[in-house]
Amino acid sequence: MRFAFKEWAVVVDALGRGGQILILRKGGISEGRGGFKMEHERFLLFPTLFHQQRESVIEAAQERYDVIAPLFPSPDELRLEFFAEVKLAKRLNSLAEAEALRGQHIWWDEVIAERFDWGKEKAIFALGTRVYRLPQPIELKMLPAYGGCKSWIELEREIETEGAKPVLTDGEFESRLGRMREALGENG
């Protein structure tokens, strides 16, 4: 696998621990007028501190951030531990749709509202992901090409995913995905 999706380190941690399956994405500044596009259905999770705002997540996630922050690699290194497969992708065209997902992610409501309202298009994307832990963490050098406010990164080399294990059992994942579908008014 060569493509990675940039997300706050505390969110990657929540995904990797099975605390949530949901990714909400508006799109990075570097993605231009078109905003976020679902370019890949399978991708590595690229934890970033770029725009990391401890105060933007709920209190339990802030406490978790305080635990994991000392373990972050140095700024010139990148540690990949997880990959994800998108099982549900939906553009949310109203803030009410995004609010219906409350309790399924670690962001404060105000952060979701700000992301929804930012930019020309008033929308946000919801991705229901199945997350897998790599057999061992992969350490890479942080390259200048990986920087900036963008969602997708093409890594310098392929990362082997064979032997990765899902972080949630099939039943747990299906239950969470069903809850997400129900909140979004989706039928199976």
CSV table of N, CA and C in Angstrom, one decimal, residues 18-123:
chain,number,residue,atom,x,y,z
A,18,GLY,N,-10.1,1.3,18.2
A,18,GLY,CA,-11.5,0.9,18.0
A,18,GLY,C,-12.5,1.8,18.7
A,19,GLY,N,-12.1,3.0,19.2
A,19,GLY,CA,-12.9,3.9,19.8
A,19,GLY,C,-13.9,4.6,18.9
A,20,GLN,N,-13.6,4.6,17.6
A,20,GLN,CA,-14.5,5.1,16.6
A,20,GLN,C,-14.1,4.5,15.2
A,21,ILE,N,-15.1,4.5,14.3
A,21,ILE,CA,-14.9,4.0,13.0
A,21,ILE,C,-15.0,5.2,12.0
A,22,LEU,N,-15.5,6.3,12.5
A,22,LEU,CA,-15.9,7.4,11.7
A,22,LEU,C,-14.7,8.4,11.5
A,23,ILE,N,-14.6,8.9,10.2
A,23,ILE,CA,-13.7,10.0,9.9
A,23,ILE,C,-14.6,11.0,9.3
A,24,LEU,N,-14.5,12.3,9.8
A,24,LEU,CA,-15.2,13.4,9.2
A,24,LEU,C,-14.2,14.3,8.5
A,25,ARG,N,-14.4,14.6,7.2
A,25,ARG,CA,-13.4,15.4,6.5
A,25,ARG,C,-14.0,16.4,5.6
A,26,LYS,N,-13.4,17.6,5.8
A,26,LYS,CA,-13.8,18.8,4.9
A,26,LYS,C,-12.9,18.8,3.7
A,27,GLY,N,-11.6,18.7,4.0
A,27,GLY,CA,-10.6,18.8,3.0
A,27,GLY,C,-9.6,19.8,3.4
A,28,GLY,N,-8.3,19.6,2.9
A,28,GLY,CA,-7.2,20.4,3.3
A,28,GLY,C,-7.2,21.7,2.4
A,29,ILE,N,-6.5,22.7,2.8
A,29,ILE,CA,-6.4,23.9,2.1
A,29,ILE,C,-5.7,23.6,0.7
A,30,SER,N,-4.8,22.7,0.7
A,30,SER,CA,-4.0,22.4,-0.5
A,30,SER,C,-4.9,21.7,-1.5
A,31,GLU,N,-6.1,21.2,-1.1
A,31,GLU,CA,-7.0,20.5,-2.0
A,31,GLU,C,-7.8,21.4,-2.9
A,32,GLY,N,-7.7,22.7,-2.7
A,32,GLY,CA,-8.3,23.7,-3.6
A,32,GLY,C,-9.8,23.8,-3.6
A,33,ARG,N,-10.3,24.4,-4.7
A,33,ARG,CA,-11.8,24.7,-4.7
A,33,ARG,C,-12.6,23.4,-4.6
A,34,GLY,N,-12.1,22.3,-5.2
A,34,GLY,CA,-12.9,21.1,-5.2
A,34,GLY,C,-13.1,20.4,-3.8
A,35,GLY,N,-12.2,20.8,-2.9
A,35,GLY,CA,-12.2,20.2,-1.6
A,35,GLY,C,-11.8,18.8,-1.6
A,36,PHE,N,-12.3,18.1,-0.6
A,36,PHE,CA,-12.0,16.7,-0.4
A,36,PHE,C,-12.6,15.8,-1.4
A,37,LYS,N,-11.8,14.8,-1.9
A,37,LYS,CA,-12.3,13.8,-2.8
A,37,LYS,C,-11.8,12.5,-2.3
A,38,MET,N,-12.7,11.5,-2.4
A,38,MET,CA,-12.5,10.2,-2.0
A,38,MET,C,-11.6,9.5,-3.0
A,39,GLU,N,-10.3,9.7,-2.9
A,39,GLU,CA,-9.4,9.2,-3.9
A,39,GLU,C,-9.0,7.7,-3.8
A,40,HIS,N,-9.1,7.2,-2.6
A,40,HIS,CA,-8.7,5.8,-2.3
A,40,HIS,C,-9.6,5.2,-1.3
A,41,GLU,N,-9.9,3.9,-1.5
A,41,GLU,CA,-10.8,3.2,-0.6
A,41,GLU,C,-10.0,2.4,0.4
A,42,ARG,N,-8.7,2.2,0.2
A,42,ARG,CA,-7.8,1.6,1.2
A,42,ARG,C,-6.6,2.5,1.3
A,43,PHE,N,-6.2,2.8,2.6
A,43,PHE,CA,-5.1,3.7,2.8
A,43,PHE,C,-4.5,3.5,4.2
A,44,LEU,N,-3.3,3.9,4.3
A,44,LEU,CA,-2.6,3.9,5.6
A,44,LEU,C,-3.1,5.1,6.4
A,45,LEU,N,-3.1,5.1,7.7
A,45,LEU,CA,-3.5,6.2,8.5
A,45,LEU,C,-2.2,6.9,8.9
A,46,PHE,N,-2.1,8.2,8.5
A,46,PHE,CA,-0.9,9.0,8.6
A,46,PHE,C,-1.2,10.0,9.8
A,47,PRO,N,-0.7,9.7,11.0
A,47,PRO,CA,-1.0,10.6,12.1
A,47,PRO,C,-0.2,11.9,12.0
A,48,THR,N,-0.9,13.0,12.2
A,48,THR,CA,-0.2,14.3,12.1
A,48,THR,C,-0.5,15.2,13.3
A,49,LEU,N,0.4,16.0,13.6
A,49,LEU,CA,0.2,17.1,14.6
A,49,LEU,C,-0.2,18.4,13.9
A,50,PHE,N,-0.2,18.4,12.6
A,50,PHE,CA,-0.5,19.6,11.8
A,50,PHE,C,-1.9,20.0,12.2
A,51,HIS,N,-2.1,21.2,12.6
A,51,HIS,CA,-3.4,21.7,13.0
A,51,HIS,C,-4.0,20.9,14.2
A,52,GLN,N,-3.1,20.2,14.9
A,52,GLN,CA,-3.6,19.4,16.1
A,52,GLN,C,-4.0,20.4,17.1
A,53,GLN,N,-5.3,20.2,17.6
A,53,GLN,CA,-5.8,21.1,18.6
A,53,GLN,C,-6.4,20.3,19.7
A,54,ARG,N,-5.7,20.1,20.8
A,54,ARG,CA,-6.2,19.3,21.9
A,54,ARG,C,-7.5,19.7,22.3
A,55,GLU,N,-7.8,21.0,22.3
A,55,GLU,CA,-9.1,21.5,22.8
A,55,GLU,C,-10.2,21.2,21.8
A,56,SER,N,-9.9,20.7,20.6
A,56,SER,CA,-11.0,20.5,19.7
A,56,SER,C,-11.7,19.1,19.8
A,57,VAL,N,-11.2,18.3,20.8
A,57,VAL,CA,-11.7,17.0,21.0
A,57,VAL,C,-12.3,16.9,22.4
A,58,ILE,N,-13.2,16.0,22.6
A,58,ILE,CA,-13.9,15.9,23.9
A,58,ILE,C,-12.9,15.6,25.0
A,59,GLU,N,-13.4,15.7,26.3
A,59,GLU,CA,-12.5,15.6,27.4
A,59,GLU,C,-11.8,14.3,27.5
A,60,ALA,N,-12.5,13.2,27.3
A,60,ALA,CA,-11.9,11.9,27.3
A,60,ALA,C,-10.7,11.8,26.3
A,61,ALA,N,-10.9,12.3,25.1
A,61,ALA,CA,-9.9,12.3,24.1
A,61,ALA,C,-8.7,13.3,24.4
A,62,GLN,N,-9.0,14.4,25.1
A,62,GLN,CA,-8.0,15.2,25.6
A,62,GLN,C,-7.1,14.5,26.6
A,63,GLU,N,-7.7,13.7,27.5
A,63,GLU,CA,-6.9,12.9,28.5
A,63,GLU,C,-6.1,11.9,27.7
A,64,ARG,N,-6.6,11.3,26.7
A,64,ARG,CA,-5.9,10.3,25.9
A,64,ARG,C,-4.7,11.0,25.2
A,65,TYR,N,-5.0,12.2,24.7
A,65,TYR,CA,-3.9,12.9,24.0
A,65,TYR,C,-2.8,13.2,24.9
A,66,ASP,N,-3.1,13.5,26.2
A,66,ASP,CA,-2.0,13.8,27.2
A,66,ASP,C,-1.2,12.5,27.4
A,67,VAL,N,-1.8,11.3,27.3
A,67,VAL,CA,-1.1,10.1,27.5
A,67,VAL,C,-0.2,9.8,26.3
A,68,ILE,N,-0.7,10.0,25.1
A,68,ILE,CA,0.0,9.6,23.9
A,68,ILE,C,1.0,10.6,23.4
A,69,ALA,N,0.8,11.9,23.7
A,69,ALA,CA,1.7,13.0,23.2
A,69,ALA,C,3.2,12.7,23.4
A,70,PRO,N,3.6,12.2,24.6
A,70,PRO,CA,5.0,12.0,24.8
A,70,PRO,C,5.5,10.9,24.0
A,71,LEU,N,4.7,10.1,23.4
A,71,LEU,CA,5.1,8.9,22.6
A,71,LEU,C,5.2,9.2,21.1
A,72,PHE,N,4.8,10.5,20.7
A,72,PHE,CA,4.8,10.8,19.3
A,72,PHE,C,6.3,10.8,18.8
A,73,PRO,N,6.5,10.4,17.5
A,73,PRO,CA,7.9,10.4,17.0
A,73,PRO,C,8.3,11.9,16.8
A,74,SER,N,9.6,12.0,16.7
A,74,SER,CA,10.2,13.4,16.4
A,74,SER,C,9.6,13.9,15.1
A,75,PRO,N,9.7,15.3,14.9
A,75,PRO,CA,9.1,15.9,13.8
A,75,PRO,C,9.7,15.4,12.4
A,76,ASP,N,10.9,14.8,12.5
A,76,ASP,CA,11.5,14.4,11.2
A,76,ASP,C,11.2,12.9,11.0
A,77,GLU,N,10.3,12.3,11.8
A,77,GLU,CA,10.0,10.9,11.6
A,77,GLU,C,8.5,10.7,11.5
A,78,LEU,N,8.1,9.6,10.9
A,78,LEU,CA,6.7,9.2,10.7
A,78,LEU,C,6.5,7.8,11.2
A,79,ARG,N,5.5,7.5,12.0
A,79,ARG,CA,5.2,6.1,12.4
A,79,ARG,C,3.8,5.7,11.9
A,80,LEU,N,3.8,4.7,11.1
A,80,LEU,CA,2.5,4.2,10.6
A,80,LEU,C,2.2,2.9,11.3
A,81,GLU,N,1.0,2.8,11.9
A,81,GLU,CA,0.6,1.6,12.6
A,81,GLU,C,-0.7,0.9,12.1
A,82,PHE,N,-1.5,1.7,11.3
A,82,PHE,CA,-2.8,1.2,10.9
A,82,PHE,C,-3.1,1.5,9.4
A,83,PHE,N,-4.0,0.7,8.9
A,83,PHE,CA,-4.6,1.1,7.6
A,83,PHE,C,-6.1,0.9,7.7
A,84,ALA,N,-6.8,1.5,6.8
A,84,ALA,CA,-8.2,1.6,6.8
A,84,ALA,C,-8.8,1.2,5.5
A,85,GLU,N,-10.0,0.7,5.5
A,85,GLU,CA,-10.8,0.4,4.3
A,85,GLU,C,-12.1,1.2,4.5
A,86,VAL,N,-12.5,1.9,3.5
A,86,VAL,CA,-13.8,2.7,3.6
A,86,VAL,C,-14.9,1.7,3.3
A,87,LYS,N,-15.9,1.6,4.2
A,87,LYS,CA,-17.0,0.8,4.0
A,87,LYS,C,-18.3,1.6,3.7
A,88,LEU,N,-18.2,2.9,4.1
A,88,LEU,CA,-19.4,3.8,3.8
A,88,LEU,C,-18.8,5.2,3.6
A,89,ALA,N,-19.2,5.8,2.6
A,89,ALA,CA,-18.8,7.2,2.3
A,89,ALA,C,-20.0,8.0,2.0
A,90,LYS,N,-20.2,9.1,2.6
A,90,LYS,CA,-21.4,9.9,2.3
A,90,LYS,C,-21.0,11.4,2.5
A,91,ARG,N,-21.4,12.2,1.6
A,91,ARG,CA,-21.3,13.7,1.7
A,91,ARG,C,-22.5,14.1,2.5
A,92,LEU,N,-22.2,14.9,3.6
A,92,LEU,CA,-23.3,15.4,4.4
A,92,LEU,C,-23.6,16.8,4.0
A,93,ASN,N,-24.8,17.1,3.6
A,93,ASN,CA,-25.1,18.4,3.0
A,93,ASN,C,-25.8,19.3,4.0
A,94,SER,N,-26.0,18.8,5.2
A,94,SER,CA,-26.6,19.7,6.3
A,94,SER,C,-25.9,19.4,7.6
A,95,LEU,N,-25.8,20.4,8.4
A,95,LEU,CA,-25.2,20.3,9.7
A,95,LEU,C,-26.0,19.3,10.5
A,96,ALA,N,-27.3,19.2,10.3
A,96,ALA,CA,-28.1,18.2,11.1
A,96,ALA,C,-27.6,16.8,10.8
A,97,GLU,N,-27.2,16.5,9.6
A,97,GLU,CA,-26.7,15.2,9.3
A,97,GLU,C,-25.4,14.9,10.1
A,98,ALA,N,-24.6,15.9,10.1
A,98,ALA,CA,-23.3,15.7,10.9
A,98,ALA,C,-23.6,15.6,12.3
A,99,GLU,N,-24.5,16.4,12.9
A,99,GLU,CA,-24.9,16.3,14.3
A,99,GLU,C,-25.5,15.0,14.7
A,100,ALA,N,-26.1,14.3,13.7
A,100,ALA,CA,-26.7,13.0,14.0
A,100,ALA,C,-25.7,11.9,14.3
A,101,LEU,N,-24.4,12.2,14.0
A,101,LEU,CA,-23.3,11.3,14.3
A,101,LEU,C,-22.7,11.6,15.7
A,102,ARG,N,-23.2,12.5,16.4
A,102,ARG,CA,-22.7,12.8,17.8
A,102,ARG,C,-22.6,11.5,18.6
A,103,GLY,N,-21.5,11.4,19.3
A,103,GLY,CA,-21.3,10.2,20.1
A,103,GLY,C,-20.5,9.1,19.3
A,104,GLN,N,-20.3,9.3,18.0
A,104,GLN,CA,-19.6,8.3,17.2
A,104,GLN,C,-18.2,8.8,16.9
A,105,HIS,N,-17.8,9.9,17.4
A,105,HIS,CA,-16.5,10.5,17.1
A,105,HIS,C,-16.1,11.3,18.4
A,106,ILE,N,-14.8,11.8,18.3
A,106,ILE,CA,-14.3,12.5,19.5
A,106,ILE,C,-14.3,14.0,19.3
A,107,TRP,N,-14.8,14.6,18.2
A,107,TRP,CA,-14.7,16.0,18.1
A,107,TRP,C,-15.9,16.7,18.8
A,108,TRP,N,-15.6,17.9,19.3
A,108,TRP,CA,-16.6,18.8,19.9
A,108,TRP,C,-17.6,19.2,18.8
A,109,ASP,N,-18.9,19.4,19.1
A,109,ASP,CA,-19.9,19.8,18.2
A,109,ASP,C,-19.5,21.1,17.5
A,110,GLU,N,-18.9,22.0,18.2
A,110,GLU,CA,-18.5,23.3,17.6
A,110,GLU,C,-17.4,23.1,16.5
A,111,VAL,N,-16.6,22.2,16.7
A,111,VAL,CA,-15.5,21.9,15.7
A,111,VAL,C,-16.2,21.4,14.4
A,112,ILE,N,-17.1,20.5,14.6
A,112,ILE,CA,-17.9,20.0,13.4
A,112,ILE,C,-18.6,21.1,12.7
A,113,ALA,N,-19.2,22.0,13.4
A,113,ALA,CA,-20.0,23.1,12.8
A,113,ALA,C,-19.0,24.0,12.1
A,114,GLU,N,-17.8,24.3,12.7
A,114,GLU,CA,-16.8,25.1,12.0
A,114,GLU,C,-16.3,24.5,10.7
A,115,ARG,N,-16.0,23.2,10.8
A,115,ARG,CA,-15.6,22.5,9.6
A,115,ARG,C,-16.7,22.5,8.5
A,116,PHE,N,-17.9,22.3,8.9
A,116,PHE,CA,-19.0,22.3,8.0
A,116,PHE,C,-19.1,23.6,7.3
A,117,ASP,N,-19.1,24.7,8.0
A,117,ASP,CA,-19.3,26.0,7.5
A,117,ASP,C,-18.1,26.6,6.7
A,118,TRP,N,-16.9,26.0,7.0
A,118,TRP,CA,-15.6,26.6,6.3
A,118,TRP,C,-15.7,26.4,4.8
A,119,GLY,N,-15.3,27.4,4.1
A,119,GLY,CA,-15.2,27.4,2.7
A,119,GLY,C,-16.5,27.7,2.0
A,120,LYS,N,-16.4,27.5,0.7
A,120,LYS,CA,-17.6,27.9,-0.2
A,120,LYS,C,-18.7,26.9,0.0
A,121,GLU,N,-18.4,25.6,-0.1
A,121,GLU,CA,-19.4,24.6,0.0
A,121,GLU,C,-19.7,24.2,1.5
A,122,LYS,N,-21.0,24.2,1.8
A,122,LYS,CA,-21.4,23.9,3.2
A,122,LYS,C,-21.7,22.4,3.2
A,123,ALA,N,-20.7,21.6,3.4
A,123,ALA,CA,-20.8,20.2,3.5
A,123,ALA,C,-19.6,19.6,4.2
